[in-house]
Backbone as a ProteinNet text record, in pm:
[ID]
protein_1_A
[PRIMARY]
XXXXXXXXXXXXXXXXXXXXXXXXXXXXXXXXXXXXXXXXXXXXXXXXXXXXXXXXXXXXXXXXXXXXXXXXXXXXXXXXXXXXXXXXXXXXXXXXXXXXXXXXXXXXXXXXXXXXXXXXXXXXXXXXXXXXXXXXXXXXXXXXXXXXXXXXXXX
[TERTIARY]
1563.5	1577.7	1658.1	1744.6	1804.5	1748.1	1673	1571.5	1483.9	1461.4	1333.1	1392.9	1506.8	1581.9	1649.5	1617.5	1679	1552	1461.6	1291.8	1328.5	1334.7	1303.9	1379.2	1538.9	1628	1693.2	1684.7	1762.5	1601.4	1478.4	1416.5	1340.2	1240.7	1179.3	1197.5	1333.3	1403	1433.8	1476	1506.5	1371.4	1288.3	1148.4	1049	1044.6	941.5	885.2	954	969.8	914.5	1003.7	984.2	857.1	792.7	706.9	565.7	606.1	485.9	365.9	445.2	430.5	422.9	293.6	321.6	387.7	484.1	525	546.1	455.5	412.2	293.8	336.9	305.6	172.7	112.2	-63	-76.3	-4.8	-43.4	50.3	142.5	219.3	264.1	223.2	190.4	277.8	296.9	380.7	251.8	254	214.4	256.4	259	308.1	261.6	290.7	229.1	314.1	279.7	380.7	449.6	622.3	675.2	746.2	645.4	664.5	575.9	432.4	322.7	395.8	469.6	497.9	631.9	725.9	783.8	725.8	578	521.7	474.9	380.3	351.4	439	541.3	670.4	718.6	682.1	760.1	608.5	509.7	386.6	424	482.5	460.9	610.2	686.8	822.4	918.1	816.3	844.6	745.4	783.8	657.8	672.4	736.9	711.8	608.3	551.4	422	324.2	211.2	102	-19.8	4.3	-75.5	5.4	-33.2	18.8	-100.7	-57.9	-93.6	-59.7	-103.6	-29.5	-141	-38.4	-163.8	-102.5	-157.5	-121.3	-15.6	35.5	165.6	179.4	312.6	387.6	435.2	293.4	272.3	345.1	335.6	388.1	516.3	594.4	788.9	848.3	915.8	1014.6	890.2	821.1	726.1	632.6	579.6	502.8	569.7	660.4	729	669.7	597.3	538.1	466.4	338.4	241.6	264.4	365.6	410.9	503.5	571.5	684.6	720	669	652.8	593.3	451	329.8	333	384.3	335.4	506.1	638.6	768.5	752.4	740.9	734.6	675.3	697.6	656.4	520.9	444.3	327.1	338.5	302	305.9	176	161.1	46.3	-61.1	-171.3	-286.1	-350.7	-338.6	-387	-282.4	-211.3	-140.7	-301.6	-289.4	-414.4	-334.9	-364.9	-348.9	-447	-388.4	-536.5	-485.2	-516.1	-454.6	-549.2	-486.9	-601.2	-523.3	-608.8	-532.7	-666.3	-624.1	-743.5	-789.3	-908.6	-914.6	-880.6	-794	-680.6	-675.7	-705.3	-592.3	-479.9	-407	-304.7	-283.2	-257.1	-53.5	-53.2	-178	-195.2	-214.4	-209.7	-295.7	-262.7	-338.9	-266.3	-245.5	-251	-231.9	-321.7	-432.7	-574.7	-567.4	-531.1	-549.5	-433.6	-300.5	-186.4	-260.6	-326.5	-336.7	-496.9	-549.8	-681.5	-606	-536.9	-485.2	-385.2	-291.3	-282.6	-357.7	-510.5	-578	-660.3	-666.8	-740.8	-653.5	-519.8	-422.7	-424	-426.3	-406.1	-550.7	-688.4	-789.3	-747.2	-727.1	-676.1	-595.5	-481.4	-444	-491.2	-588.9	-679.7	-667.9	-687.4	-684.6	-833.5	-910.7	-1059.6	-1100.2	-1179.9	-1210.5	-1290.7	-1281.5	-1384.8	-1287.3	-1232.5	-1127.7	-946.2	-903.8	-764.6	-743.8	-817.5	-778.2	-928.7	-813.5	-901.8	-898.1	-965.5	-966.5	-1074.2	-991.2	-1039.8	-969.7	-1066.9	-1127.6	-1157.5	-1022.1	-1058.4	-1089.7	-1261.7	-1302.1	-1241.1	-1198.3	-1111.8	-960.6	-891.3	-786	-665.4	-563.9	-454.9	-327.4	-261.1	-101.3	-55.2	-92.4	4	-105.3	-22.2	10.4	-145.8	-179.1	-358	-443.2	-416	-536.7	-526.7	-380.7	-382.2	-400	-402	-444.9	-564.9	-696.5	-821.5	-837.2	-771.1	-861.9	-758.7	-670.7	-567.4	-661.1	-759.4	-851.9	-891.8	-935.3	-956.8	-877.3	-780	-691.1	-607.8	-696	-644.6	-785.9	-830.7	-988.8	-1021.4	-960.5	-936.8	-835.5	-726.6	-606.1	-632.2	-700.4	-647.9	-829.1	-909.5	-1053.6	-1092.3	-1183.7	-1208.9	-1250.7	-1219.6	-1244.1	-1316.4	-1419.2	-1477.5	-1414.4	-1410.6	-1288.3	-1402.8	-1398.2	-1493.3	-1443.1	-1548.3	-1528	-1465.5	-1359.2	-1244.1	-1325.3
246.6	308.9	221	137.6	35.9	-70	-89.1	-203.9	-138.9	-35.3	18	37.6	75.5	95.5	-15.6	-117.9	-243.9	-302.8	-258.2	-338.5	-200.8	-136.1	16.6	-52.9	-23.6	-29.2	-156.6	-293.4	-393.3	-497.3	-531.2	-655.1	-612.5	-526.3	-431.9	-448.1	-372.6	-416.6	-572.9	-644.5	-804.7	-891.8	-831.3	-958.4	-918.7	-764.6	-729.3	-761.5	-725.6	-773.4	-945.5	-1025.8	-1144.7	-1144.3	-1144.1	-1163.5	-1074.1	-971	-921.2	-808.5	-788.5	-691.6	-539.8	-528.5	-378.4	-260.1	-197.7	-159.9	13.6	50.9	178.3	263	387.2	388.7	382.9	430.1	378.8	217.4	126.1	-13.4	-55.8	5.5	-68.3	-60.8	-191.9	-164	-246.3	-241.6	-308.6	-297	-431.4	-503.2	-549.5	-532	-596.3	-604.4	-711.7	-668.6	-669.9	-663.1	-615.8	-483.7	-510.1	-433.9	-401.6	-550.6	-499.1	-370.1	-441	-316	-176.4	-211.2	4.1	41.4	-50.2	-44.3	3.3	-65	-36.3	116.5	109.1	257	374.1	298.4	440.6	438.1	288.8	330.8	451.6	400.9	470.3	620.2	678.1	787.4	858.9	824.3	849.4	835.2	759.7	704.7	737.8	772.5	781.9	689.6	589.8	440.4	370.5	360.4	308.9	385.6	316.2	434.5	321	225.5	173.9	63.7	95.7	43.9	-16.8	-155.5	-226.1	-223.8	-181.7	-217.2	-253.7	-374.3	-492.9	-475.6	-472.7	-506.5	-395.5	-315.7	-230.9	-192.1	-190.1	-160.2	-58.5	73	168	229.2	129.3	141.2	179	136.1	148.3	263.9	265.9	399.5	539.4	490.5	616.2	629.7	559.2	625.7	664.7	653.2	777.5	778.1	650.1	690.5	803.4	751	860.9	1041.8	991.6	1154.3	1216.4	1161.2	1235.1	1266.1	1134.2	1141.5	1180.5	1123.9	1214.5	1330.4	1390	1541.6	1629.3	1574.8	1632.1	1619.7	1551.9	1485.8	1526.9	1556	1590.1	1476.7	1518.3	1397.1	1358.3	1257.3	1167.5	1228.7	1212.9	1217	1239.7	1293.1	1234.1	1131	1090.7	945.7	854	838.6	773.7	701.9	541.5	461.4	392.6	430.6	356.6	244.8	126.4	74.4	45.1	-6.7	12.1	-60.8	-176	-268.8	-324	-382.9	-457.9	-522.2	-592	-684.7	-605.7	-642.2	-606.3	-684.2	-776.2	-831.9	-781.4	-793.2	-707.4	-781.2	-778.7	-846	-953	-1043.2	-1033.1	-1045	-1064.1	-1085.1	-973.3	-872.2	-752.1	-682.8	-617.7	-565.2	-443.8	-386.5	-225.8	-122.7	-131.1	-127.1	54.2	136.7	241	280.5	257.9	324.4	312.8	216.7	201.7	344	304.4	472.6	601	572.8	709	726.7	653.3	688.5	665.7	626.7	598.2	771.8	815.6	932.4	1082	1039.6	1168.2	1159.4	1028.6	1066	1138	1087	1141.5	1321.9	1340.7	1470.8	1556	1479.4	1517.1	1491.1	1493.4	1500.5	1327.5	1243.3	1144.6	1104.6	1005	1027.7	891.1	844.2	728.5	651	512.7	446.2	474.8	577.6	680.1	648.3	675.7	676	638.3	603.8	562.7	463.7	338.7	196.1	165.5	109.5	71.7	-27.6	-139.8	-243.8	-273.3	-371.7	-361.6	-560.4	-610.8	-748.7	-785.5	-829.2	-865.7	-996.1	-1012.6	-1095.6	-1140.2	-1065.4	-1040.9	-1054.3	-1107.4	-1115.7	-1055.1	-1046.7	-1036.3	-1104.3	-1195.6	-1321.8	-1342.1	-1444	-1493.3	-1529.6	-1639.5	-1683.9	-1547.3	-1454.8	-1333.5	-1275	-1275.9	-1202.1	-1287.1	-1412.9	-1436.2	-1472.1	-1462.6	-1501.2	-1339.7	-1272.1	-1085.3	-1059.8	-1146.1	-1126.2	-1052.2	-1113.1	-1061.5	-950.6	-899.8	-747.4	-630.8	-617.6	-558.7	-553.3	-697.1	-678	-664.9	-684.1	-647.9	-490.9	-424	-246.9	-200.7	-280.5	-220.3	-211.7	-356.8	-396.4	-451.5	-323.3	-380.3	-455.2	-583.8	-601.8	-500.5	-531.4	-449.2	-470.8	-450.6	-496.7	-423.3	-539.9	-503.2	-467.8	-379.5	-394.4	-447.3	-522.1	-617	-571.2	-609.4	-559.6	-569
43	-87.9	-184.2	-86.5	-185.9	-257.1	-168.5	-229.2	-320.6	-316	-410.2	-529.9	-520.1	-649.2	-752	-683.9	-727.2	-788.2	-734.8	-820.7	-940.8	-943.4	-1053.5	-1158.7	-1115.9	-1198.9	-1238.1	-1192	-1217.2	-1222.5	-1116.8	-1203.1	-1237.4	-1257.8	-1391.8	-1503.8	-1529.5	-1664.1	-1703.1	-1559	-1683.6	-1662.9	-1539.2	-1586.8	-1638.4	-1655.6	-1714.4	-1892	-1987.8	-2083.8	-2104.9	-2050	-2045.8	-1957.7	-1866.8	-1831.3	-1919.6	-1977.1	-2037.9	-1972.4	-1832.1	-1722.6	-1804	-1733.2	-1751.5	-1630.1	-1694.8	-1602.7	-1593.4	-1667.6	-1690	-1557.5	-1522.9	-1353.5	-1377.8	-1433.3	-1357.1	-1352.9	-1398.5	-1373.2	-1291.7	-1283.9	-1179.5	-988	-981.8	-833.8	-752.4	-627.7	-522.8	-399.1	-328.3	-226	-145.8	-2	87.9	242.9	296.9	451.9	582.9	666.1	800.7	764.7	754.9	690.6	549.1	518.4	333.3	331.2	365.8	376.7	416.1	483.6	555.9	385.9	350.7	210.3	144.7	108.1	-9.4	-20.7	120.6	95.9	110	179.7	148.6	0.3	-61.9	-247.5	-297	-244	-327.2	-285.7	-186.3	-129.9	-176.4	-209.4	-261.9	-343.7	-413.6	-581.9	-713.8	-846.2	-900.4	-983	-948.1	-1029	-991.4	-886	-845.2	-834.2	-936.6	-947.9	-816.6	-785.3	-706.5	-592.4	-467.2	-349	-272.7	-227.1	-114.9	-0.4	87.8	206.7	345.5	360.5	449.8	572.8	668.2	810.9	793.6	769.9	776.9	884.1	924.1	1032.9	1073.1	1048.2	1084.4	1189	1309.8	1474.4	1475	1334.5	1347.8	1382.1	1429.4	1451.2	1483.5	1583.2	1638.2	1578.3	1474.7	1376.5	1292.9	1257.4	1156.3	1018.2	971.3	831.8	831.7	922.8	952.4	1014.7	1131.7	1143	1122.1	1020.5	966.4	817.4	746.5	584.9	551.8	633.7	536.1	569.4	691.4	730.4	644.2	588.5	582.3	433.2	368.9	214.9	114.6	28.1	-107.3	-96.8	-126.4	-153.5	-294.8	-366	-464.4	-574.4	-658.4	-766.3	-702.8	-713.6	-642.4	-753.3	-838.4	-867.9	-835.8	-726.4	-657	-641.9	-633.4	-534.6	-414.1	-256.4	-170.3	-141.9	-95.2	-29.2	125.5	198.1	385.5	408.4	553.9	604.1	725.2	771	939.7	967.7	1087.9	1125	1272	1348.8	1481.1	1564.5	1574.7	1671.5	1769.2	1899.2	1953.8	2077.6	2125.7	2173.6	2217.3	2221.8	2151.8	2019.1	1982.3	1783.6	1692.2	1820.8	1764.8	1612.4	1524.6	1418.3	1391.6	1454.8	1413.3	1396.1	1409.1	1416.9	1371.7	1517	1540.6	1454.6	1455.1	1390.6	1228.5	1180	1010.4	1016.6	1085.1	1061.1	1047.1	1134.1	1168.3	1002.4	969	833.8	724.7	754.4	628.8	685.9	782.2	819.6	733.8	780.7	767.3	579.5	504.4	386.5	327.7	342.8	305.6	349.7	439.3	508.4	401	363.6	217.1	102.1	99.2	-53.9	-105.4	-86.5	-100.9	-98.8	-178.7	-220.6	-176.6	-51.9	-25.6	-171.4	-246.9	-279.1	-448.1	-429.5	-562.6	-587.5	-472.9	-467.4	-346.6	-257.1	-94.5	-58	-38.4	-25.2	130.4	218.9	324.1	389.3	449.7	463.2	601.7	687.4	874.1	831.9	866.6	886.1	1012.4	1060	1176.1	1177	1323	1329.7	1263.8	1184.1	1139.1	1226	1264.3	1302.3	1231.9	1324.4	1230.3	1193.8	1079	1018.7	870.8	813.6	682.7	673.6	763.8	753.4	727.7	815.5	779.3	635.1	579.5	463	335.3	403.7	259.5	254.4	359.2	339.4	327.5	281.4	219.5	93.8	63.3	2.6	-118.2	-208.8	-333.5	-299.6	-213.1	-138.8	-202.1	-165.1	-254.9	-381	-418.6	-573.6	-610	-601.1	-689.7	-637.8	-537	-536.9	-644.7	-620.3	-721.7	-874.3	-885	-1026.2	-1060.4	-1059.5	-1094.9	-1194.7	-1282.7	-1382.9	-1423.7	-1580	-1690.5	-1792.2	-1851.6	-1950.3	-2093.6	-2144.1	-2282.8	-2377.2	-2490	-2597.3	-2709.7	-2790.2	-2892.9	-2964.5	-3044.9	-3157.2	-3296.4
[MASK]
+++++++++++++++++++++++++++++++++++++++++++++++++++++++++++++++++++++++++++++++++++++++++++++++++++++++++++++++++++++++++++++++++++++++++++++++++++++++++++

């Protein structure tokens, strides 16, 4: 929570501006994988500063499951135009990625009204590992879910 509050309240405010960021909640999003990924979707799920979350490979498995069986099932749920997107590779050991723990929370959120293709993204990297190489050959995956082109109309 400390960390989440330190992106909200302290570099928000000094890089946003200067950078030209929007940082108004339907555009603003946080990404991450392992256990940035399990961060992120705990800021998406417990913050309403993020109107869109990434979360790659997340580290679903931590503390029992506890994202999956304790937040999502104890917690105020978030907006429903909250957008998740969730992904892992089919790895499976010693590289393995999380395979079954990430369905099972891409299952339980549709469960809570969450709208596949709408507000809940999900992506199955064949051959996917737990590391840096897998995420960044799908890395566009979830930004082209998050942050779709747009066709601007002529001024």
């Amino acid at each position: 929570d400390h960390y989440l509050d330190w992106i909200s309240e302290t570099l928000l405010p000094l890089v946003g501006p200067k950078l030209r960021l929007a940082t108004d909640r339907p555009n603003l999003g946080l990404l991450g994988s392992s256990l940035g990924g399990l961060i992120s979707c705990y800021a998406g799920w417990t913050r309403d500063t993020f109107g869109r979350v990434g979360c790659m490979s997340s580290s679903f498995w931590w503390d029992n499951q506890w994202f999956n069986n304790t937040l999502l099932t104890d917690h105020t749920p978030p907006a429903k135009d909250t957008i998740f997107y969730v992904d892992s590779g089919d790895q499976p050991a010693p590289d393995g990625d999380d395979e079954l723990e990430t369905i099972g929370v891409r299952d339980h959120l549709q469960r809570l009204g969450w709208k596949f293709d709408e507000t809940l993204f999900y992506y199955l990297q064949k051959g996917g590992a737990h590391n840096e190489a897998s995420w960044g050959e799908r890395f566009e995956i979830p930004m082209q879910w998050l942050y779709p082109l747009q066709t601007l109309a002529p001024a």
